Tab-separated table of C-alpha atoms and ligand atoms in Angstrom:
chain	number	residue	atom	x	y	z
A	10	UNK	CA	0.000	0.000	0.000
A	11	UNK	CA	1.126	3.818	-1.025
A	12	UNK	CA	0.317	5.580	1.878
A	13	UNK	CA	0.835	8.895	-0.325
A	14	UNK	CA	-1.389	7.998	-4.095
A	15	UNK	CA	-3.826	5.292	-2.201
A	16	UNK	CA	-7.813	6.123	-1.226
A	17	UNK	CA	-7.818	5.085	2.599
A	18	UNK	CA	-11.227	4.879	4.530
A	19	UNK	CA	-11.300	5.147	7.770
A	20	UNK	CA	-13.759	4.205	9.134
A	21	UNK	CA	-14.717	5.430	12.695
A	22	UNK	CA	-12.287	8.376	12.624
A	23	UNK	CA	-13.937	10.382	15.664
A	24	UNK	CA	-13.027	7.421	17.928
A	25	UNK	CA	-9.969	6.915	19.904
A	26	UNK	CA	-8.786	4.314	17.178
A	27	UNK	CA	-9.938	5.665	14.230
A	28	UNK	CA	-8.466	9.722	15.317
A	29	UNK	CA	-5.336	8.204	16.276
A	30	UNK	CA	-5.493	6.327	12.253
A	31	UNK	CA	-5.725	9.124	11.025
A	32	UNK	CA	-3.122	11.024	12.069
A	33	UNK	CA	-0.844	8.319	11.721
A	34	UNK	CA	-1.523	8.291	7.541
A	35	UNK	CA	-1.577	11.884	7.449
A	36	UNK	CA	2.136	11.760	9.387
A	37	UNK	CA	2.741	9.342	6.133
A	38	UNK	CA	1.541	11.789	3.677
A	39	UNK	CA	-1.599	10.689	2.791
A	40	UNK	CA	-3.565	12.877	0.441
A	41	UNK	CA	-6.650	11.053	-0.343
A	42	UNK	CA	-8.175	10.002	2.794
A	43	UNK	CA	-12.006	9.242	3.324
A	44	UNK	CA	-13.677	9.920	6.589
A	45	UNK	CA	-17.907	10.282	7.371
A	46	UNK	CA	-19.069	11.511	10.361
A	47	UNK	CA	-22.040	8.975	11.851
A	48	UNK	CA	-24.123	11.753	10.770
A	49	UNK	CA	-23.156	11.702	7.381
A	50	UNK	CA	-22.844	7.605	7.176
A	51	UNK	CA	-24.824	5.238	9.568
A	52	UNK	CA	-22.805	2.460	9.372
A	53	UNK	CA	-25.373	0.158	11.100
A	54	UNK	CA	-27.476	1.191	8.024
A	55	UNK	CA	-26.753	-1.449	5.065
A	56	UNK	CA	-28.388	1.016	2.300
A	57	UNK	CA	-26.099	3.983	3.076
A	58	UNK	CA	-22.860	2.280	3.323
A	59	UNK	CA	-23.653	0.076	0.229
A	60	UNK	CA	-24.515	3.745	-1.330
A	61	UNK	CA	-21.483	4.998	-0.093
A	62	UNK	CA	-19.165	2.392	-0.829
A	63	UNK	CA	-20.196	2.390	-4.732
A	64	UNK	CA	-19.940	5.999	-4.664
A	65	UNK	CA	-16.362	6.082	-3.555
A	66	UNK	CA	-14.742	2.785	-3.828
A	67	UNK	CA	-11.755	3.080	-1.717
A	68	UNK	CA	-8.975	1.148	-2.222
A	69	UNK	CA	-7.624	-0.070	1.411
A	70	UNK	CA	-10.319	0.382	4.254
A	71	UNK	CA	-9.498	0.384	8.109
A	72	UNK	CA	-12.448	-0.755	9.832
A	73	UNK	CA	-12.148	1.251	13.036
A	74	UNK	CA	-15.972	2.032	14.078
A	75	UNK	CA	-17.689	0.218	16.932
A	76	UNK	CA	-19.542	0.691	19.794
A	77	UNK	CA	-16.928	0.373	22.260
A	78	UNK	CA	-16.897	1.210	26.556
A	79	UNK	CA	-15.621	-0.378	29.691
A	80	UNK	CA	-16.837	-2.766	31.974
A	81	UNK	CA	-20.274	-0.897	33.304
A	82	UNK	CA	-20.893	0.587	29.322
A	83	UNK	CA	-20.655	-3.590	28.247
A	84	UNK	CA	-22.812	-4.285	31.204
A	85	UNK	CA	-25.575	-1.858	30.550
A	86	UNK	CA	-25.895	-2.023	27.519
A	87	UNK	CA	-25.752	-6.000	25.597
A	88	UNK	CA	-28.011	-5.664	22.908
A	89	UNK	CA	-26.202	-2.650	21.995
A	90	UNK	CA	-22.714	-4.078	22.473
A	91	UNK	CA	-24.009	-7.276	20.184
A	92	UNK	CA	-26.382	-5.292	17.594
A	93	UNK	CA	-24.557	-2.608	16.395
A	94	UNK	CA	-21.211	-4.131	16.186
A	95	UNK	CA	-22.624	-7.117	14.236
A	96	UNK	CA	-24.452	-4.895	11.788
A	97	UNK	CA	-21.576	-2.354	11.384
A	98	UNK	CA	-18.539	-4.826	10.797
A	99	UNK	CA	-20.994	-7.085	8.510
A	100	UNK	CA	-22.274	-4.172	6.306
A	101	UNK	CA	-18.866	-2.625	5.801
A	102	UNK	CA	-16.726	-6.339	5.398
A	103	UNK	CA	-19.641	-7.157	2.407
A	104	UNK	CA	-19.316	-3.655	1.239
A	105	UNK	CA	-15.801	-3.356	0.544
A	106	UNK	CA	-15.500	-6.577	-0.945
A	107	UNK	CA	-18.296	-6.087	-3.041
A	108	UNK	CA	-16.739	-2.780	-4.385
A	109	UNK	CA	-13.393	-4.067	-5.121
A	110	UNK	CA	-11.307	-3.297	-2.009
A	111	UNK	CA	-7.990	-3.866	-2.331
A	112	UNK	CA	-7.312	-4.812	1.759
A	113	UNK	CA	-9.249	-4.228	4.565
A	114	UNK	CA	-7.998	-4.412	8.599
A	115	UNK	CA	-10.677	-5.043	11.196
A	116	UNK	CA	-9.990	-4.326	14.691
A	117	UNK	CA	-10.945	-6.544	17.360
A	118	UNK	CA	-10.114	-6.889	20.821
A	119	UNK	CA	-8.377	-8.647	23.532
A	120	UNK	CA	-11.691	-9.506	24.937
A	121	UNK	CA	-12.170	-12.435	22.659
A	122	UNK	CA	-10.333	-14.805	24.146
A	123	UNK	CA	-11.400	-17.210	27.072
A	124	UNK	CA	-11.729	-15.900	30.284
A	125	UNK	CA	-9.574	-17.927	31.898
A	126	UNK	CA	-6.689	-18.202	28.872
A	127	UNK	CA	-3.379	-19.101	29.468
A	128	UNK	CA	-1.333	-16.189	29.858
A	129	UNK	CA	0.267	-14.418	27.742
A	130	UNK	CA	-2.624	-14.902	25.301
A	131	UNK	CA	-1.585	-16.499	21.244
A	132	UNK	CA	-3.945	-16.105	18.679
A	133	UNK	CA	-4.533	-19.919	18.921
A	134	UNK	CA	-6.374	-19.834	22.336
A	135	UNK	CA	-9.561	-18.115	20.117
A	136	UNK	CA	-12.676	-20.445	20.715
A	137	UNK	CA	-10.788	-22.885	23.387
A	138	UNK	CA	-12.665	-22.046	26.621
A	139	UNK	CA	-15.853	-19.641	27.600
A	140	UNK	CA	-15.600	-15.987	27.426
A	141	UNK	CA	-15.688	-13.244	30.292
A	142	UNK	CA	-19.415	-12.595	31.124
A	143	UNK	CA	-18.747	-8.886	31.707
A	144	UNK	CA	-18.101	-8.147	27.756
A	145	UNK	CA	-19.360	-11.653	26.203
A	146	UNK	CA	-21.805	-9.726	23.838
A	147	UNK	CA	-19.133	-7.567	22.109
A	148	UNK	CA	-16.711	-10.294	22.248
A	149	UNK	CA	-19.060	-12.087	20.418
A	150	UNK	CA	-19.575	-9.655	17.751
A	151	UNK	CA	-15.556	-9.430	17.520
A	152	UNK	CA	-15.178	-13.144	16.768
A	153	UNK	CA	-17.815	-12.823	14.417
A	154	UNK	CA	-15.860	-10.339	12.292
A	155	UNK	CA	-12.702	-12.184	12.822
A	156	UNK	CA	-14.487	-15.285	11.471
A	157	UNK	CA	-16.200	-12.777	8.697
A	158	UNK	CA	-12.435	-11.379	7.635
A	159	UNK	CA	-11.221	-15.601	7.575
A	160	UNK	CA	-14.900	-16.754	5.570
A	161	UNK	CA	-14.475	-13.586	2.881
A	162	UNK	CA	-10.874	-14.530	2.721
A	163	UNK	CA	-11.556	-18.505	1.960
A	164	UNK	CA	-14.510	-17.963	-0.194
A	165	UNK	CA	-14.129	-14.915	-2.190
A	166	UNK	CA	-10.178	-14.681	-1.793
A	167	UNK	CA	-10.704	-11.084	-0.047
A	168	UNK	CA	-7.566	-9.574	1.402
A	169	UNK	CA	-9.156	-8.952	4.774
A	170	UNK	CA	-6.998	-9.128	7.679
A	171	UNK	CA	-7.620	-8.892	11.291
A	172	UNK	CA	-5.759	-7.157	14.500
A	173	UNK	CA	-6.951	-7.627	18.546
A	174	UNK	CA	-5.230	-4.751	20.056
A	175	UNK	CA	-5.149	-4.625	24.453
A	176	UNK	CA	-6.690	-1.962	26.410
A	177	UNK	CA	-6.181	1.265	24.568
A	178	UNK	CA	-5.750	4.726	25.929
A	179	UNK	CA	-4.325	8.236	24.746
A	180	UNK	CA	-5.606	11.522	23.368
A	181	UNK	CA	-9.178	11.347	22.174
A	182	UNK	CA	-10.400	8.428	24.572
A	183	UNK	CA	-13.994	8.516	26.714
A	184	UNK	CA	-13.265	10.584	29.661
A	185	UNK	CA	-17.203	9.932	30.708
A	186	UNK	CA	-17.502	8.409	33.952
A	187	UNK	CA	-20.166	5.903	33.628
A	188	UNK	CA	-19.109	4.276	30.184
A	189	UNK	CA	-15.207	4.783	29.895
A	190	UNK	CA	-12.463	1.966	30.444
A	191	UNK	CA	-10.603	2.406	33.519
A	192	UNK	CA	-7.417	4.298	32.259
A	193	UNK	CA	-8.976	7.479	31.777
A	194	UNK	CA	-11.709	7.222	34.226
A	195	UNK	CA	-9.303	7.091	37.059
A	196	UNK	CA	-7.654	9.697	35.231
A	197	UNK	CA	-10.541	12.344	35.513
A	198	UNK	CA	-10.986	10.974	38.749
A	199	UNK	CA	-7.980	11.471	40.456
A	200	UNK	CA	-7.346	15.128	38.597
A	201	UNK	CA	-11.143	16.003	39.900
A	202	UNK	CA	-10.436	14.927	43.582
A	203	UNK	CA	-6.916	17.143	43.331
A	204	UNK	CA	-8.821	20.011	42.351
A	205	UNK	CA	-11.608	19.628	44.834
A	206	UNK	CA	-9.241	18.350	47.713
A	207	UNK	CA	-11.288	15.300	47.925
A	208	UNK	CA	-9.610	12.446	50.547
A	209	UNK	CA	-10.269	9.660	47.957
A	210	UNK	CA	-10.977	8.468	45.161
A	211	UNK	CA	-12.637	5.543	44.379
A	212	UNK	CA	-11.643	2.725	42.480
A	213	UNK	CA	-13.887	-0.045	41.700
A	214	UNK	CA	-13.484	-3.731	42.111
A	215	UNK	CA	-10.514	-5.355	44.033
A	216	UNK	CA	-7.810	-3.225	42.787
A	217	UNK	CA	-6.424	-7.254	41.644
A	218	UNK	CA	-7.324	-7.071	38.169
A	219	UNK	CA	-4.020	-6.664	35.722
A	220	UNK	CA	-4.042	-5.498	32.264
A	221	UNK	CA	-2.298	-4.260	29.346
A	222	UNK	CA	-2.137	-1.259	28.170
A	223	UNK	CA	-1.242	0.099	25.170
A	224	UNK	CA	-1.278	3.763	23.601
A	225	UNK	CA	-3.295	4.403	20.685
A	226	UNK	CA	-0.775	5.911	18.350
A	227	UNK	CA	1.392	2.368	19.000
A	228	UNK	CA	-1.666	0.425	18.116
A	229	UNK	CA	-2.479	2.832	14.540
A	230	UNK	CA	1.293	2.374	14.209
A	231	UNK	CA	1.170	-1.100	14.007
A	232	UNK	CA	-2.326	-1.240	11.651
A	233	UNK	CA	-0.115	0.567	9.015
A	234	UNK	CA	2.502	-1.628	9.168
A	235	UNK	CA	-0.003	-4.622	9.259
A	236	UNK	CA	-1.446	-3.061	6.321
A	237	UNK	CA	1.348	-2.964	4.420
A	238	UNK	CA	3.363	-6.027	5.569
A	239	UNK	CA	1.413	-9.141	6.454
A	240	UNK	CA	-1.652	-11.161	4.377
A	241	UNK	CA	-3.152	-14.238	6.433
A	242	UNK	CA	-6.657	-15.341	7.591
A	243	UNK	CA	-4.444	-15.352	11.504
A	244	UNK	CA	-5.686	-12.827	13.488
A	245	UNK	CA	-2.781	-10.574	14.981
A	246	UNK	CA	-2.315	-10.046	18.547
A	247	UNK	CA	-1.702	-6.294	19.337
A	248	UNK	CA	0.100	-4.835	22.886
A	249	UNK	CA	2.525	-3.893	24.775
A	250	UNK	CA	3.803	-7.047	26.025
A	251	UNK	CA	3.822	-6.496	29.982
A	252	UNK	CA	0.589	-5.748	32.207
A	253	UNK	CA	-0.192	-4.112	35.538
A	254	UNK	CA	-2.455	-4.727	38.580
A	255	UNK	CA	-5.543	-2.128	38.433
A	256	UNK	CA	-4.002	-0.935	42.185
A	257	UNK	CA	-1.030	-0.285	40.621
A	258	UNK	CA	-2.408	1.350	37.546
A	259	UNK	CA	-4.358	3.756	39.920
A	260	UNK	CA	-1.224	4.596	41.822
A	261	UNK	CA	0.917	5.585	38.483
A	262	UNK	CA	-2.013	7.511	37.311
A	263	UNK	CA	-2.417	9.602	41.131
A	264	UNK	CA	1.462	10.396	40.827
A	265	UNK	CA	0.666	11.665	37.307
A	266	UNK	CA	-2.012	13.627	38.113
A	267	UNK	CA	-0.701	14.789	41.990
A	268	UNK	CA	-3.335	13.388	43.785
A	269	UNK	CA	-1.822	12.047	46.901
A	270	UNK	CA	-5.100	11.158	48.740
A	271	UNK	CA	-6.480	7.622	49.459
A	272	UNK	CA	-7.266	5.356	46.621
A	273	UNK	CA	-10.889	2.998	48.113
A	274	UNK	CA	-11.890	-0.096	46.005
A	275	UNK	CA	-15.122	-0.525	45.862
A	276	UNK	CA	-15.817	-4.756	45.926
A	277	UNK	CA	-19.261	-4.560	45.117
A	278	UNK	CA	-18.226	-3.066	41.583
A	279	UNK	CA	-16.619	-6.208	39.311
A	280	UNK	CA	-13.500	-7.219	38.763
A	281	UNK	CA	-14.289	-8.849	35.222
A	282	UNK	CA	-11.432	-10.907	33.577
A	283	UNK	CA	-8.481	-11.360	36.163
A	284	UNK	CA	-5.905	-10.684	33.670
A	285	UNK	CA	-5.913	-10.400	30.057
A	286	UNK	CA	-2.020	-9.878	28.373
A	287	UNK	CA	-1.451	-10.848	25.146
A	288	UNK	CA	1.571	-12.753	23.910
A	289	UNK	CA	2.466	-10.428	20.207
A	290	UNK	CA	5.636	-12.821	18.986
A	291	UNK	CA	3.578	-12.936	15.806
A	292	UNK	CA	3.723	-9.083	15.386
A	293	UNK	CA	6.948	-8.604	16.752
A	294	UNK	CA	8.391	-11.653	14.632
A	295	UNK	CA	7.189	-9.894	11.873
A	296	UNK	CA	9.364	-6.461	12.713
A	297	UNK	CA	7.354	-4.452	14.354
A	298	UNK	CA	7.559	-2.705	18.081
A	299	UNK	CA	5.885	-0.467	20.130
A	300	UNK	CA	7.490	2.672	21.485
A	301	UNK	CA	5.565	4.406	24.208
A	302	UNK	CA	5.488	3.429	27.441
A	303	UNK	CA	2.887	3.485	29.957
A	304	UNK	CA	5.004	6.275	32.418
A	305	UNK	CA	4.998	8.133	29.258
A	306	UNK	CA	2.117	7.549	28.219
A	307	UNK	CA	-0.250	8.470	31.037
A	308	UNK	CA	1.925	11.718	30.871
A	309	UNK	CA	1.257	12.905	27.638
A	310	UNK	CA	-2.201	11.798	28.045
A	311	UNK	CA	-2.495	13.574	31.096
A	312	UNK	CA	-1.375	17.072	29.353
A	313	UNK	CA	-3.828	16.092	26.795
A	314	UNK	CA	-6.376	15.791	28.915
A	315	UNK	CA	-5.820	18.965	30.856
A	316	UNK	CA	-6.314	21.072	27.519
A	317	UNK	CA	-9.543	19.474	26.845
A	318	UNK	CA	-11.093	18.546	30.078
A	319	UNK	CA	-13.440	20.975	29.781
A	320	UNK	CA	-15.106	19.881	26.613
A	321	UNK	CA	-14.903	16.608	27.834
A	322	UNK	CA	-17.070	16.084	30.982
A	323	UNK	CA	-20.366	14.894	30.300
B	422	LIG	O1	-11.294	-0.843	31.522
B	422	LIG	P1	-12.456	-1.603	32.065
B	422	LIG	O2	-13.740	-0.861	32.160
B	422	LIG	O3	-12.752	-2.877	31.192
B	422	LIG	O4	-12.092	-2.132	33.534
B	422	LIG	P2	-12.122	-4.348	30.995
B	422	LIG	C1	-10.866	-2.723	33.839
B	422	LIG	C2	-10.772	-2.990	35.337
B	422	LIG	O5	-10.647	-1.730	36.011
B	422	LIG	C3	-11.971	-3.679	35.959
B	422	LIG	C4	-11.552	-1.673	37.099
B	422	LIG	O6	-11.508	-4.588	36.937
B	422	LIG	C5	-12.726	-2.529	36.626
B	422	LIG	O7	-13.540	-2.922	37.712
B	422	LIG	N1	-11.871	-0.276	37.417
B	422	LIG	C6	-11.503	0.375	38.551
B	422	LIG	C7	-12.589	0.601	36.671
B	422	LIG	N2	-12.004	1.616	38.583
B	422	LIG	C8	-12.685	1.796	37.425
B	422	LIG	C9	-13.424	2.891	36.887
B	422	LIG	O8	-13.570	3.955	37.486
B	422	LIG	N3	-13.962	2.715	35.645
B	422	LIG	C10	-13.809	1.542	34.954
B	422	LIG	N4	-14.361	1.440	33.725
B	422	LIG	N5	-13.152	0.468	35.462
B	422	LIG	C11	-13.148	-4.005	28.677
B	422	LIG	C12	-14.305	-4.641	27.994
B	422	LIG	O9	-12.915	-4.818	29.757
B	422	LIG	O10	-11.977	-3.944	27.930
B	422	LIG	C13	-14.411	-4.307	26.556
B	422	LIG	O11	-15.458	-4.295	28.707
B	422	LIG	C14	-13.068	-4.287	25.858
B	422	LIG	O12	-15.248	-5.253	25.974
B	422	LIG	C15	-12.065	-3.490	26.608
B	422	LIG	O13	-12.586	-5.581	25.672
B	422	LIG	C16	-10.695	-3.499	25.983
B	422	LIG	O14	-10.658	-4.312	30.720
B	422	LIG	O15	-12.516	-5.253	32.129
């Protein structure tokens, strides 16, 4: 792929994901890049993205949109989690190989593996064991655009190819209380508290929890390079490569922020999966690496956050 002469859709680009896509090709000189707002383009609509896709037949698509949220957003909200991701991903997979695509990526997520995986997590462990109950319906939906990316692939030789990034963060993510992941949430919680001289914060769940986490611009990084280097029904596995405890995550993010009050799990909240890091020798044996850490990382998020915190508390 010619990052510079190509027609690149991006689908989703107001998400964390699809922003962080964007600026990545645009860093790479891309000149002909496609973006809709959902205003513009429904994607959960088959009519206007078969309309849309005829009208401007792109030639490599990254298949960024979904309707994405932490562990209370996936809990609220399963028909939502299952319906819209199904009908967006299946719409937009048919679409672009219907209008003669030349590649499409799909992102999925770390999620679709068993809940109780071996750790680190290979791409082989897909389908060996049940999922997490706290994000089973958008898990779902993810293996079924995995498997959708594989079937077009076998049966219509359609060079659709599939990443599961980790737990995201960076500039552009949900700072909302209720339906964020964790990173930012204790983010804006912590930087709240400071301001108001709270004594805590709260935390939910045990605290036990570890994850991965890896920053956005890594993960649109490594989509480019997938996009341009690697052609396999094999889904590829997507992180940093080392996890923390949620406790420990909340501490790094207080010392960002300078909150040096009390940091109070709240049990009653859940846990979901106890630990979910994924093994990426597939990516990395292919040459690629990420480059931000998560000190780093919470820091520039941190400064990003503080010039848009405003805008962003709803
Ligand atoms: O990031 P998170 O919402 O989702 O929660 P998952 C991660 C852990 O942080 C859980 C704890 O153990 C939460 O209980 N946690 C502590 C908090 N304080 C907070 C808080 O204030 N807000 C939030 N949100 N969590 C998601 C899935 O799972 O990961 C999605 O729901 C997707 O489907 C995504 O796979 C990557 O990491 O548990």
């Amino acid at each position: 792929m010619n990052v510079q002469d190509a027609s690149i859709y991006v689908a989703g680009h107001g998400g964390l994901v699809g922003a962080a896509l964007v600026r990545r090709l645009q860093a790479g000189g891309a000149t002909r890049l496609i973006v809709r707002t959902r205003a513009e383009l429904d994607l959960r609509r088959q009519d206007q993205v078969e309309r849309f896709f005829a009208a401007e037949r792109p030639d490599y698509v990254f298949l960024a949109a979904a309707h994405v949220g932490g562990i209370e957003a996936n809990r609220s909200a399963p028909a939502q989690f299952l319906r819209d991701n199904l009908q967006i991903q299946t719409n937009v997979i048919d679409a672009a190989h219907r209008n003669a695509v030349r590649k499409l990526l799909f992102l999925g997520s770390s999620c679709i593996y068993p809940r109780d995986a071996q750790q680190p997590m290979r791409e082989e462990y897909l389908l060996g064991g049940a999922l997490e109950s706290t994000n089973e319906w958008y898990a779902i939906a993810k293996i079924a655009g995995l498997k959708m990316c594989q079937a077009y692939r076998r049966e219509f030789g359609f060079d659709a190819i599939s990443a599961m990034p980790t737990n995201l963060y960076g500039p552009g993510d949900n700072f909302s209380l209720r339906t964020s992941h964790v990173l930012p949430a204790l983010m804006r919680k912590c930087d709240e508290a400071r301001q108001a001289r709270a004594p805590a914060v709260e935390v939910w769940g045990s605290g036990t929890p570890r994850r991965e986490f890896l920053h956005v611009d890594d993960l649109a990084d490594a989509c480019l390079y997938l996009m341009q280097h690697y052609e396999s029904e094999q889904p590829v596995n997507v992180g940093w490569g080392r996890d923390v405890s949620i406790a420990e995550l909340a501490r790094m993010i207080a010392a960002v922020v300078g909150f040096r009050g009390e940091l109070r799990f709240d049990p009653s909240r859940p846990d979901g999966t106890p630990r979910k890091l994924l093994d990426v020798s597939r990516l990395t044996t292919l040459g690629w690496q990420p480059r931000i850490g998560l000190a780093e990382g919470l820091a520039s998020t941190y400064a990003w956050y503080g010039q848009h915190r405003d805008a962003l508390r709803t």
